[in-house]
JSON list of C-alpha atoms in Angstrom, two decimals:
[
{"chain": "A", "resi": 144, "resn": "MET", "atom": "CA", "xyz": [7.33, -79.17, -1.89]},
{"chain": "A", "resi": 145, "resn": "THR", "atom": "CA", "xyz": [4.65, -79.66, 0.76]},
{"chain": "A", "resi": 146, "resn": "THR", "atom": "CA", "xyz": [1.03, -80.45, -0.05]},
{"chain": "A", "resi": 147, "resn": "ALA", "atom": "CA", "xyz": [-0.04, -77.04, 1.30]},
{"chain": "A", "resi": 148, "resn": "ILE", "atom": "CA", "xyz": [2.34, -75.26, -1.05]},
{"chain": "A", "resi": 149, "resn": "GLU", "atom": "CA", "xyz": [1.17, -77.33, -4.01]},
{"chain": "A", "resi": 150, "resn": "VAL", "atom": "CA", "xyz": [-2.45, -76.44, -3.24]},
{"chain": "A", "resi": 151, "resn": "MET", "atom": "CA", "xyz": [-1.71, -72.71, -2.99]},
{"chain": "A", "resi": 152, "resn": "ARG", "atom": "CA", "xyz": [0.48, -72.61, -6.10]},
{"chain": "A", "resi": 153, "resn": "GLY", "atom": "CA", "xyz": [-2.12, -74.55, -8.07]},
{"chain": "A", "resi": 154, "resn": "HIS", "atom": "CA", "xyz": [-4.94, -72.06, -7.43]},
{"chain": "A", "resi": 155, "resn": "ARG", "atom": "CA", "xyz": [-7.26, -71.29, -10.33]},
{"chain": "A", "resi": 156, "resn": "SER", "atom": "CA", "xyz": [-10.55, -69.39, -10.21]},
{"chain": "A", "resi": 157, "resn": "ILE", "atom": "CA", "xyz": [-13.37, -71.86, -10.91]},
{"chain": "A", "resi": 158, "resn": "ARG", "atom": "CA", "xyz": [-16.56, -70.48, -12.45]},
{"chain": "A", "resi": 159, "resn": "LYS", "atom": "CA", "xyz": [-18.27, -73.70, -13.56]},
{"chain": "A", "resi": 160, "resn": "PHE", "atom": "CA", "xyz": [-19.40, -76.26, -11.01]},
{"chain": "A", "resi": 161, "resn": "THR", "atom": "CA", "xyz": [-21.11, -79.64, -10.89]},
{"chain": "A", "resi": 162, "resn": "GLU", "atom": "CA", "xyz": [-24.38, -80.02, -8.99]},
{"chain": "A", "resi": 163, "resn": "GLN", "atom": "CA", "xyz": [-22.75, -82.15, -6.26]},
{"chain": "A", "resi": 164, "resn": "PRO", "atom": "CA", "xyz": [-23.27, -80.60, -2.83]},
{"chain": "A", "resi": 165, "resn": "LEU", "atom": "CA", "xyz": [-20.64, -80.31, -0.13]},
{"chain": "A", "resi": 166, "resn": "THR", "atom": "CA", "xyz": [-20.87, -82.66, 2.83]},
{"chain": "A", "resi": 167, "resn": "GLY", "atom": "CA", "xyz": [-21.39, -81.50, 6.38]},
{"chain": "A", "resi": 168, "resn": "ALA", "atom": "CA", "xyz": [-17.85, -82.57, 7.24]},
{"chain": "A", "resi": 169, "resn": "GLN", "atom": "CA", "xyz": [-16.45, -80.51, 4.37]},
{"chain": "A", "resi": 170, "resn": "LEU", "atom": "CA", "xyz": [-18.40, -77.43, 5.43]},
{"chain": "A", "resi": 171, "resn": "GLU", "atom": "CA", "xyz": [-17.29, -77.82, 9.03]},
{"chain": "A", "resi": 172, "resn": "ALA", "atom": "CA", "xyz": [-13.64, -78.18, 7.98]},
{"chain": "A", "resi": 173, "resn": "ILE", "atom": "CA", "xyz": [-13.77, -75.11, 5.72]},
{"chain": "A", "resi": 174, "resn": "MET", "atom": "CA", "xyz": [-15.47, -72.98, 8.39]},
{"chain": "A", "resi": 175, "resn": "ALA", "atom": "CA", "xyz": [-12.98, -74.08, 11.05]},
{"chain": "A", "resi": 176, "resn": "SER", "atom": "CA", "xyz": [-10.09, -73.28, 8.70]},
{"chain": "A", "resi": 177, "resn": "ALA", "atom": "CA", "xyz": [-11.54, -69.83, 8.03]},
{"chain": "A", "resi": 178, "resn": "GLN", "atom": "CA", "xyz": [-11.85, -69.13, 11.75]},
{"chain": "A", "resi": 179, "resn": "ALA", "atom": "CA", "xyz": [-8.24, -70.20, 12.31]},
{"chain": "A", "resi": 180, "resn": "ALA", "atom": "CA", "xyz": [-6.98, -67.20, 10.31]},
{"chain": "A", "resi": 181, "resn": "PRO", "atom": "CA", "xyz": [-5.01, -64.53, 12.23]},
{"chain": "A", "resi": 182, "resn": "SER", "atom": "CA", "xyz": [-7.02, -61.70, 13.79]},
{"chain": "A", "resi": 183, "resn": "SER", "atom": "CA", "xyz": [-5.67, -58.24, 14.57]},
{"chain": "A", "resi": 184, "resn": "SER", "atom": "CA", "xyz": [-5.75, -57.61, 18.34]},
{"chain": "A", "resi": 185, "resn": "PHE", "atom": "CA", "xyz": [-7.99, -60.71, 18.52]},
{"chain": "A", "resi": 186, "resn": "LEU", "atom": "CA", "xyz": [-10.95, -58.51, 17.55]},
{"chain": "A", "resi": 187, "resn": "GLN", "atom": "CA", "xyz": [-12.32, -61.20, 15.20]},
{"chain": "A", "resi": 188, "resn": "ALA", "atom": "CA", "xyz": [-14.03, -58.46, 13.20]},
{"chain": "A", "resi": 189, "resn": "SER", "atom": "CA", "xyz": [-15.65, -60.66, 10.55]},
{"chain": "A", "resi": 190, "resn": "SER", "atom": "CA", "xyz": [-18.90, -62.49, 9.86]},
{"chain": "A", "resi": 191, "resn": "VAL", "atom": "CA", "xyz": [-19.89, -64.83, 7.04]},
{"chain": "A", "resi": 192, "resn": "ILE", "atom": "CA", "xyz": [-23.40, -65.22, 5.60]},
{"chain": "A", "resi": 193, "resn": "ARG", "atom": "CA", "xyz": [-23.90, -68.65, 4.00]},
{"chain": "A", "resi": 194, "resn": "VAL", "atom": "CA", "xyz": [-26.69, -68.18, 1.46]},
{"chain": "A", "resi": 195, "resn": "THR", "atom": "CA", "xyz": [-28.71, -71.37, 0.99]},
{"chain": "A", "resi": 196, "resn": "ASP", "atom": "CA", "xyz": [-32.11, -69.97, -0.08]},
{"chain": "A", "resi": 197, "resn": "PRO", "atom": "CA", "xyz": [-32.44, -70.41, -3.89]},
{"chain": "A", "resi": 198, "resn": "GLU", "atom": "CA", "xyz": [-34.57, -67.29, -4.38]},
{"chain": "A", "resi": 199, "resn": "LEU", "atom": "CA", "xyz": [-32.17, -65.20, -2.33]},
{"chain": "A", "resi": 200, "resn": "ARG", "atom": "CA", "xyz": [-29.30, -66.57, -4.40]},
{"chain": "A", "resi": 201, "resn": "GLN", "atom": "CA", "xyz": [-31.07, -65.45, -7.57]},
{"chain": "A", "resi": 202, "resn": "SER", "atom": "CA", "xyz": [-31.57, -61.97, -6.14]},
{"chain": "A", "resi": 203, "resn": "LEU", "atom": "CA", "xyz": [-27.93, -61.77, -5.12]},
{"chain": "A", "resi": 204, "resn": "MET", "atom": "CA", "xyz": [-26.84, -62.98, -8.54]},
{"chain": "A", "resi": 205, "resn": "ALA", "atom": "CA", "xyz": [-28.75, -60.10, -10.13]},
{"chain": "A", "resi": 206, "resn": "LEU", "atom": "CA", "xyz": [-26.97, -57.63, -7.83]},
{"chain": "A", "resi": 207, "resn": "CYS", "atom": "CA", "xyz": [-23.60, -59.21, -8.66]},
{"chain": "A", "resi": 208, "resn": "GLY", "atom": "CA", "xyz": [-23.63, -58.53, -12.38]},
{"chain": "A", "resi": 209, "resn": "ASN", "atom": "CA", "xyz": [-25.72, -61.62, -13.21]},
{"chain": "A", "resi": 210, "resn": "GLN", "atom": "CA", "xyz": [-22.71, -63.89, -12.77]},
{"chain": "A", "resi": 211, "resn": "ALA", "atom": "CA", "xyz": [-24.40, -67.26, -13.14]},
{"chain": "A", "resi": 212, "resn": "TYR", "atom": "CA", "xyz": [-22.08, -69.12, -10.78]},
{"chain": "A", "resi": 213, "resn": "VAL", "atom": "CA", "xyz": [-23.32, -67.05, -7.84]},
{"chain": "A", "resi": 214, "resn": "ALA", "atom": "CA", "xyz": [-26.57, -69.02, -8.13]},
{"chain": "A", "resi": 215, "resn": "ALA", "atom": "CA", "xyz": [-25.17, -72.26, -9.58]},
{"chain": "A", "resi": 216, "resn": "ALA", "atom": "CA", "xyz": [-22.30, -73.04, -7.19]},
{"chain": "A", "resi": 217, "resn": "ALA", "atom": "CA", "xyz": [-22.95, -75.53, -4.42]},
{"chain": "A", "resi": 218, "resn": "GLU", "atom": "CA", "xyz": [-22.10, -72.83, -1.87]},
{"chain": "A", "resi": 219, "resn": "PHE", "atom": "CA", "xyz": [-22.16, -69.03, -1.85]},
{"chain": "A", "resi": 220, "resn": "TRP", "atom": "CA", "xyz": [-20.82, -67.21, 1.17]},
{"chain": "A", "resi": 221, "resn": "VAL", "atom": "CA", "xyz": [-20.71, -63.45, 1.76]},
{"chain": "A", "resi": 222, "resn": "PHE", "atom": "CA", "xyz": [-17.77, -62.30, 3.87]},
{"chain": "A", "resi": 223, "resn": "CYS", "atom": "CA", "xyz": [-18.33, -59.15, 5.92]},
{"chain": "A", "resi": 224, "resn": "ALA", "atom": "CA", "xyz": [-16.32, -56.85, 8.13]},
{"chain": "A", "resi": 225, "resn": "ASP", "atom": "CA", "xyz": [-18.28, -56.73, 11.38]},
{"chain": "A", "resi": 226, "resn": "PHE", "atom": "CA", "xyz": [-18.10, -54.35, 14.35]},
{"chain": "A", "resi": 227, "resn": "HIS", "atom": "CA", "xyz": [-21.81, -54.65, 15.15]},
{"chain": "A", "resi": 228, "resn": "ARG", "atom": "CA", "xyz": [-21.04, -57.66, 17.34]},
{"chain": "A", "resi": 229, "resn": "HIS", "atom": "CA", "xyz": [-18.56, -55.63, 19.37]},
{"chain": "A", "resi": 230, "resn": "LEU", "atom": "CA", "xyz": [-21.06, -52.84, 20.00]},
{"chain": "A", "resi": 231, "resn": "GLN", "atom": "CA", "xyz": [-23.75, -55.33, 21.02]},
{"chain": "A", "resi": 232, "resn": "TRP", "atom": "CA", "xyz": [-21.59, -56.78, 23.79]},
{"chain": "A", "resi": 233, "resn": "VAL", "atom": "CA", "xyz": [-19.59, -53.64, 24.64]},
{"chain": "A", "resi": 234, "resn": "PRO", "atom": "CA", "xyz": [-21.85, -50.64, 23.83]},
{"chain": "A", "resi": 235, "resn": "GLU", "atom": "CA", "xyz": [-19.24, -48.13, 25.00]},
{"chain": "A", "resi": 236, "resn": "ALA", "atom": "CA", "xyz": [-16.68, -49.41, 22.46]},
{"chain": "A", "resi": 237, "resn": "LYS", "atom": "CA", "xyz": [-15.24, -46.68, 20.25]},
{"chain": "A", "resi": 238, "resn": "THR", "atom": "CA", "xyz": [-15.77, -47.55, 16.58]},
{"chain": "A", "resi": 239, "resn": "GLY", "atom": "CA", "xyz": [-15.88, -45.75, 13.25]},
{"chain": "A", "resi": 240, "resn": "PHE", "atom": "CA", "xyz": [-12.14, -45.19, 12.87]},
{"chain": "A", "resi": 241, "resn": "ALA", "atom": "CA", "xyz": [-10.42, -45.64, 9.51]},
{"chain": "A", "resi": 242, "resn": "GLU", "atom": "CA", "xyz": [-7.96, -48.10, 11.09]},
{"chain": "A", "resi": 243, "resn": "GLN", "atom": "CA", "xyz": [-10.89, -50.32, 12.04]},
{"chain": "A", "resi": 244, "resn": "LEU", "atom": "CA", "xyz": [-11.95, -50.55, 8.41]},
{"chain": "A", "resi": 245, "resn": "LEU", "atom": "CA", "xyz": [-8.46, -51.82, 7.61]},
{"chain": "A", "resi": 246, "resn": "ILE", "atom": "CA", "xyz": [-8.61, -54.31, 10.48]},
{"chain": "A", "resi": 247, "resn": "GLY", "atom": "CA", "xyz": [-12.01, -55.60, 9.37]},
{"chain": "A", "resi": 248, "resn": "ALA", "atom": "CA", "xyz": [-10.98, -55.84, 5.73]},
{"chain": "A", "resi": 249, "resn": "ILE", "atom": "CA", "xyz": [-7.68, -57.57, 6.46]},
{"chain": "A", "resi": 250, "resn": "ASP", "atom": "CA", "xyz": [-9.15, -60.01, 8.99]},
{"chain": "A", "resi": 251, "resn": "THR", "atom": "CA", "xyz": [-11.96, -60.90, 6.61]},
{"chain": "A", "resi": 252, "resn": "ALA", "atom": "CA", "xyz": [-9.67, -61.33, 3.61]},
{"chain": "A", "resi": 253, "resn": "LEU", "atom": "CA", "xyz": [-7.47, -63.69, 5.61]},
{"chain": "A", "resi": 254, "resn": "MET", "atom": "CA", "xyz": [-10.55, -65.70, 6.58]},
{"chain": "A", "resi": 255, "resn": "GLY", "atom": "CA", "xyz": [-11.67, -65.86, 2.96]},
{"chain": "A", "resi": 256, "resn": "GLN", "atom": "CA", "xyz": [-8.30, -67.05, 1.73]},
{"chain": "A", "resi": 257, "resn": "ASN", "atom": "CA", "xyz": [-8.14, -69.70, 4.45]},
{"chain": "A", "resi": 258, "resn": "ALA", "atom": "CA", "xyz": [-11.61, -70.90, 3.44]},
{"chain": "A", "resi": 259, "resn": "LEU", "atom": "CA", "xyz": [-10.71, -71.17, -0.24]},
{"chain": "A", "resi": 260, "resn": "THR", "atom": "CA", "xyz": [-7.38, -72.88, 0.41]},
{"chain": "A", "resi": 261, "resn": "ALA", "atom": "CA", "xyz": [-9.07, -75.40, 2.70]},
{"chain": "A", "resi": 262, "resn": "ALA", "atom": "CA", "xyz": [-11.72, -76.05, 0.03]},
{"chain": "A", "resi": 263, "resn": "GLU", "atom": "CA", "xyz": [-9.08, -76.52, -2.67]},
{"chain": "A", "resi": 264, "resn": "SER", "atom": "CA", "xyz": [-7.22, -78.97, -0.45]},
{"chain": "A", "resi": 265, "resn": "LEU", "atom": "CA", "xyz": [-10.43, -81.05, -0.40]},
{"chain": "A", "resi": 266, "resn": "GLY", "atom": "CA", "xyz": [-10.58, -81.18, -4.20]},
{"chain": "A", "resi": 267, "resn": "LEU", "atom": "CA", "xyz": [-13.10, -78.34, -4.45]},
{"chain": "A", "resi": 268, "resn": "GLY", "atom": "CA", "xyz": [-12.79, -75.09, -6.38]},
{"chain": "A", "resi": 269, "resn": "GLY", "atom": "CA", "xyz": [-14.00, -71.56, -5.96]},
{"chain": "A", "resi": 270, "resn": "VAL", "atom": "CA", "xyz": [-13.94, -67.95, -7.03]},
{"chain": "A", "resi": 271, "resn": "PHE", "atom": "CA", "xyz": [-14.14, -64.72, -5.05]},
{"chain": "A", "resi": 272, "resn": "ILE", "atom": "CA", "xyz": [-16.91, -62.28, -6.01]},
{"chain": "A", "resi": 273, "resn": "GLY", "atom": "CA", "xyz": [-16.03, -58.61, -5.55]},
{"chain": "A", "resi": 274, "resn": "ALA", "atom": "CA", "xyz": [-19.30, -57.69, -7.25]},
{"chain": "A", "resi": 275, "resn": "VAL", "atom": "CA", "xyz": [-21.12, -57.98, -3.92]},
{"chain": "A", "resi": 276, "resn": "ARG", "atom": "CA", "xyz": [-20.05, -54.33, -3.61]},
{"chain": "A", "resi": 277, "resn": "ASN", "atom": "CA", "xyz": [-21.84, -53.31, -6.82]},
{"chain": "A", "resi": 278, "resn": "HIS", "atom": "CA", "xyz": [-25.11, -52.58, -5.01]},
{"chain": "A", "resi": 279, "resn": "PRO", "atom": "CA", "xyz": [-24.16, -52.56, -1.33]},
{"chain": "A", "resi": 280, "resn": "HIS", "atom": "CA", "xyz": [-27.36, -50.93, -0.03]},
{"chain": "A", "resi": 281, "resn": "GLU", "atom": "CA", "xyz": [-29.62, -53.46, -1.73]},
{"chain": "A", "resi": 282, "resn": "LEU", "atom": "CA", "xyz": [-27.41, -56.41, -0.80]},
{"chain": "A", "resi": 283, "resn": "ALA", "atom": "CA", "xyz": [-27.19, -55.29, 2.82]},
{"chain": "A", "resi": 284, "resn": "ALA", "atom": "CA", "xyz": [-30.99, -55.05, 2.94]},
{"chain": "A", "resi": 285, "resn": "LEU", "atom": "CA", "xyz": [-31.43, -58.54, 1.48]},
{"chain": "A", "resi": 286, "resn": "LEU", "atom": "CA", "xyz": [-29.02, -60.04, 4.00]},
{"chain": "A", "resi": 287, "resn": "GLY", "atom": "CA", "xyz": [-30.26, -57.97, 6.95]},
{"chain": "A", "resi": 288, "resn": "LEU", "atom": "CA", "xyz": [-26.84, -56.44, 7.60]},
{"chain": "A", "resi": 289, "resn": "PRO", "atom": "CA", "xyz": [-27.10, -53.93, 10.47]},
{"chain": "A", "resi": 290, "resn": "ARG", "atom": "CA", "xyz": [-25.02, -50.80, 10.99]},
{"chain": "A", "resi": 291, "resn": "GLY", "atom": "CA", "xyz": [-21.47, -51.85, 11.75]},
{"chain": "A", "resi": 292, "resn": "VAL", "atom": "CA", "xyz": [-21.42, -54.60, 9.09]},
{"chain": "A", "resi": 293, "resn": "ILE", "atom": "CA", "xyz": [-20.29, -54.23, 5.47]},
{"chain": "A", "resi": 294, "resn": "PRO", "atom": "CA", "xyz": [-20.13, -56.87, 2.73]},
{"chain": "A", "resi": 295, "resn": "LEU", "atom": "CA", "xyz": [-16.61, -57.14, 1.30]},
{"chain": "A", "resi": 296, "resn": "PHE", "atom": "CA", "xyz": [-16.68, -60.10, -1.09]},
{"chain": "A", "resi": 297, "resn": "GLY", "atom": "CA", "xyz": [-18.48, -63.30, -1.90]},
{"chain": "A", "resi": 298, "resn": "LEU", "atom": "CA", "xyz": [-17.08, -66.80, -2.35]},
{"chain": "A", "resi": 299, "resn": "CYS", "atom": "CA", "xyz": [-18.50, -69.48, -4.63]},
{"chain": "A", "resi": 300, "resn": "LEU", "atom": "CA", "xyz": [-17.49, -73.03, -3.72]},
{"chain": "A", "resi": 301, "resn": "GLY", "atom": "CA", "xyz": [-18.17, -76.40, -5.29]},
{"chain": "A", "resi": 302, "resn": "TYR", "atom": "CA", "xyz": [-16.83, -79.29, -7.33]},
{"chain": "A", "resi": 303, "resn": "PRO", "atom": "CA", "xyz": [-15.09, -77.95, -10.46]},
{"chain": "A", "resi": 304, "resn": "ALA", "atom": "CA", "xyz": [-16.67, -78.61, -13.86]},
{"chain": "A", "resi": 305, "resn": "GLN", "atom": "CA", "xyz": [-13.73, -77.01, -15.68]},
{"chain": "A", "resi": 306, "resn": "ASP", "atom": "CA", "xyz": [-9.94, -77.17, -15.61]},
{"chain": "A", "resi": 307, "resn": "PRO", "atom": "CA", "xyz": [-8.63, -73.70, -16.53]},
{"chain": "A", "resi": 308, "resn": "GLU", "atom": "CA", "xyz": [-4.97, -72.81, -16.89]},
{"chain": "A", "resi": 309, "resn": "PRO", "atom": "CA", "xyz": [-3.53, -70.87, -13.93]},
{"chain": "A", "resi": 310, "resn": "LYS", "atom": "CA", "xyz": [-3.36, -67.14, -14.64]},
{"chain": "A", "resi": 311, "resn": "PRO", "atom": "CA", "xyz": [0.27, -65.95, -14.84]},
{"chain": "A", "resi": 312, "resn": "ARG", "atom": "CA", "xyz": [1.36, -63.80, -11.90]},
{"chain": "A", "resi": 313, "resn": "LEU", "atom": "CA", "xyz": [3.89, -60.99, -11.90]},
{"chain": "A", "resi": 314, "resn": "PRO", "atom": "CA", "xyz": [7.52, -62.16, -11.72]},
{"chain": "A", "resi": 315, "resn": "ALA", "atom": "CA", "xyz": [8.70, -62.34, -8.13]},
{"chain": "A", "resi": 316, "resn": "ALA", "atom": "CA", "xyz": [11.44, -59.83, -9.04]},
{"chain": "A", "resi": 317, "resn": "LEU", "atom": "CA", "xyz": [8.70, -57.22, -9.61]},
{"chain": "A", "resi": 318, "resn": "MET", "atom": "CA", "xyz": [6.98, -57.82, -6.26]},
{"chain": "A", "resi": 319, "resn": "PHE", "atom": "CA", "xyz": [9.56, -58.76, -3.64]},
{"chain": "A", "resi": 320, "resn": "TRP", "atom": "CA", "xyz": [12.24, -56.27, -2.58]},
{"chain": "A", "resi": 321, "resn": "GLU", "atom": "CA", "xyz": [15.04, -56.33, -0.05]},
{"chain": "A", "resi": 322, "resn": "ASN", "atom": "CA", "xyz": [15.34, -53.52, 2.50]},
{"chain": "A", "resi": 323, "resn": "ARG", "atom": "CA", "xyz": [14.09, -50.69, 0.25]},
{"chain": "A", "resi": 324, "resn": "TYR", "atom": "CA", "xyz": [11.58, -50.10, -2.52]},
{"chain": "A", "resi": 325, "resn": "PRO", "atom": "CA", "xyz": [13.40, -49.63, -5.87]},
{"chain": "A", "resi": 326, "resn": "ALA", "atom": "CA", "xyz": [13.59, -46.24, -7.55]},
{"chain": "A", "resi": 327, "resn": "ARG", "atom": "CA", "xyz": [12.46, -47.82, -10.82]},
{"chain": "A", "resi": 328, "resn": "GLN", "atom": "CA", "xyz": [11.23, -51.28, -11.77]},
{"chain": "A", "resi": 329, "resn": "ASP", "atom": "CA", "xyz": [12.66, -53.50, -14.50]},
{"chain": "A", "resi": 330, "resn": "GLU", "atom": "CA", "xyz": [11.06, -52.56, -17.83]},
{"chain": "A", "resi": 331, "resn": "THR", "atom": "CA", "xyz": [12.32, -55.70, -19.61]},
{"chain": "A", "resi": 332, "resn": "LEU", "atom": "CA", "xyz": [10.72, -57.96, -17.02]},
{"chain": "A", "resi": 333, "resn": "MET", "atom": "CA", "xyz": [7.46, -56.03, -17.35]},
{"chain": "A", "resi": 334, "resn": "ALA", "atom": "CA", "xyz": [7.51, -56.26, -21.14]},
{"chain": "A", "resi": 335, "resn": "ASP", "atom": "CA", "xyz": [8.04, -60.02, -20.92]},
{"chain": "A", "resi": 336, "resn": "TYR", "atom": "CA", "xyz": [5.19, -60.33, -18.42]},
{"chain": "A", "resi": 337, "resn": "ASP", "atom": "CA", "xyz": [2.89, -58.23, -20.61]},
{"chain": "A", "resi": 338, "resn": "ALA", "atom": "CA", "xyz": [3.58, -60.66, -23.46]},
{"chain": "A", "resi": 339, "resn": "ARG", "atom": "CA", "xyz": [2.78, -63.66, -21.24]},
{"chain": "A", "resi": 340, "resn": "VAL", "atom": "CA", "xyz": [-0.51, -62.15, -20.09]},
{"chain": "A", "resi": 341, "resn": "ARG", "atom": "CA", "xyz": [-1.46, -61.27, -23.67]},
{"chain": "A", "resi": 342, "resn": "HIS", "atom": "CA", "xyz": [-0.76, -64.86, -24.75]},
{"chain": "A", "resi": 343, "resn": "TYR", "atom": "CA", "xyz": [-2.78, -66.19, -21.79]},
{"chain": "A", "resi": 344, "resn": "TYR", "atom": "CA", "xyz": [-5.84, -64.12, -22.68]},
{"chain": "A", "resi": 345, "resn": "GLN", "atom": "CA", "xyz": [-5.61, -64.97, -26.37]},
{"chain": "A", "resi": 346, "resn": "THR", "atom": "CA", "xyz": [-5.36, -68.69, -25.59]},
{"chain": "A", "resi": 347, "resn": "ARG", "atom": "CA", "xyz": [-8.11, -68.61, -22.98]},
{"chain": "A", "resi": 348, "resn": "THR", "atom": "CA", "xyz": [-10.58, -66.68, -25.15]},
{"chain": "A", "resi": 349, "resn": "GLY", "atom": "CA", "xyz": [-9.74, -68.19, -28.53]},
{"chain": "A", "resi": 350, "resn": "GLY", "atom": "CA", "xyz": [-8.22, -64.91, -29.67]},
{"chain": "A", "resi": 351, "resn": "THR", "atom": "CA", "xyz": [-11.15, -62.68, -28.73]},
{"chain": "A", "resi": 352, "resn": "LYS", "atom": "CA", "xyz": [-9.28, -60.84, -25.96]},
{"chain": "A", "resi": 353, "resn": "ASP", "atom": "CA", "xyz": [-6.00, -59.10, -26.80]},
{"chain": "A", "resi": 354, "resn": "MET", "atom": "CA", "xyz": [-4.89, -57.43, -23.59]},
{"chain": "A", "resi": 355, "resn": "SER", "atom": "CA", "xyz": [-1.59, -57.00, -21.73]},
{"chain": "A", "resi": 356, "resn": "TRP", "atom": "CA", "xyz": [-1.37, -56.56, -17.97]},
{"chain": "A", "resi": 357, "resn": "THR", "atom": "CA", "xyz": [-0.43, -52.88, -18.21]},
{"chain": "A", "resi": 358, "resn": "GLY", "atom": "CA", "xyz": [-3.25, -52.45, -20.70]},
{"chain": "A", "resi": 359, "resn": "GLN", "atom": "CA", "xyz": [-5.65, -53.97, -18.19]},
{"chain": "A", "resi": 360, "resn": "ILE", "atom": "CA", "xyz": [-4.38, -51.58, -15.52]},
{"chain": "A", "resi": 361, "resn": "GLY", "atom": "CA", "xyz": [-5.03, -48.66, -17.83]},
{"chain": "A", "resi": 362, "resn": "ASP", "atom": "CA", "xyz": [-8.54, -49.90, -18.52]},
{"chain": "A", "resi": 363, "resn": "THR", "atom": "CA", "xyz": [-9.41, -50.70, -14.90]},
{"chain": "A", "resi": 364, "resn": "LEU", "atom": "CA", "xyz": [-7.92, -47.58, -13.34]},
{"chain": "A", "resi": 365, "resn": "ALA", "atom": "CA", "xyz": [-9.12, -45.12, -15.96]},
{"chain": "A", "resi": 366, "resn": "ARG", "atom": "CA", "xyz": [-12.09, -44.17, -13.80]},
{"chain": "A", "resi": 367, "resn": "GLU", "atom": "CA", "xyz": [-13.32, -44.33, -10.23]},
{"chain": "A", "resi": 368, "resn": "ALA", "atom": "CA", "xyz": [-14.88, -47.67, -9.34]},
{"chain": "A", "resi": 369, "resn": "ARG", "atom": "CA", "xyz": [-18.00, -47.76, -7.17]},
{"chain": "A", "resi": 370, "resn": "PRO", "atom": "CA", "xyz": [-18.09, -44.01, -6.35]},
{"chain": "A", "resi": 371, "resn": "PHE", "atom": "CA", "xyz": [-20.96, -44.65, -3.92]},
{"chain": "A", "resi": 372, "resn": "MET", "atom": "CA", "xyz": [-18.80, -46.77, -1.60]},
{"chain": "A", "resi": 373, "resn": "LEU", "atom": "CA", "xyz": [-17.59, -44.03, 0.76]},
{"chain": "A", "resi": 374, "resn": "ALA", "atom": "CA", "xyz": [-21.14, -42.89, 1.47]},
{"chain": "A", "resi": 375, "resn": "PHE", "atom": "CA", "xyz": [-22.18, -46.50, 2.15]},
{"chain": "A", "resi": 376, "resn": "LEU", "atom": "CA", "xyz": [-19.25, -46.96, 4.55]},
{"chain": "A", "resi": 377, "resn": "HIS", "atom": "CA", "xyz": [-20.29, -43.83, 6.43]},
{"chain": "A", "resi": 378, "resn": "GLU", "atom": "CA", "xyz": [-23.91, -45.00, 6.63]},
{"chain": "A", "resi": 379, "resn": "GLN", "atom": "CA", "xyz": [-22.76, -48.33, 8.08]},
{"chain": "A", "resi": 380, "resn": "GLY", "atom": "CA", "xyz": [-20.58, -46.61, 10.68]},
{"chain": "A", "resi": 381, "resn": "PHE", "atom": "CA", "xyz": [-17.16, -47.03, 9.06]},
{"chain": "A", "resi": 382, "resn": "CYS", "atom": "CA", "xyz": [-14.49, -44.39, 8.31]},
{"chain": "A", "resi": 383, "resn": "LEU", "atom": "CA", "xyz": [-16.27, -41.70, 10.29]},
{"chain": "A", "resi": 384, "resn": "ARG", "atom": "CA", "xyz": [-12.95, -40.42, 11.63]}
]
């Protein structure tokens, strides 16, 4: 197995960090790796806000569900889909299409994953923060995001102060198909996976969380998440048509 594969297969979300800062060389390498990600039609429809101001970090932490590592990690970056840049340089550009939201989201996600993988290859750890979308209006105001820019996720980076067990993923046989999507998925495989996830949560939490993967789906998808998001997208010039 190559080193790159070992790094990717060894991913764990890190939520506790030491106080050691990243070096300039590390930051430069991570940023360059992020920029090397593929870009649809070479639009490069992403921007990243590196938040270094301690007071701003505290404010963002409060907007992100008071997750302490947003303020405590050596680095906190906010990844955004960005078509404001395109309109600044080409004012006649046609934007606001649903496809462009997909392009911006995909490009930005690829950048984020490249950044995290690069960081992990340097012995660092990190965790993505979807909670930047909990209060998008307030967060956009704090970061000065203009129309045409939306925050998609945050990324905490730093030196790990914990060594968690990797979270078990779905069996490959439930995710990878050949030629056609199956009419029905393997119930035995899913039952086995549910048992593995339940054991993982019980071990990780000392028995305080008793949840299977399908149980977690039922809990997460029982209601609409962030019902304000479509209105925010429209206000920022996305998904208008």
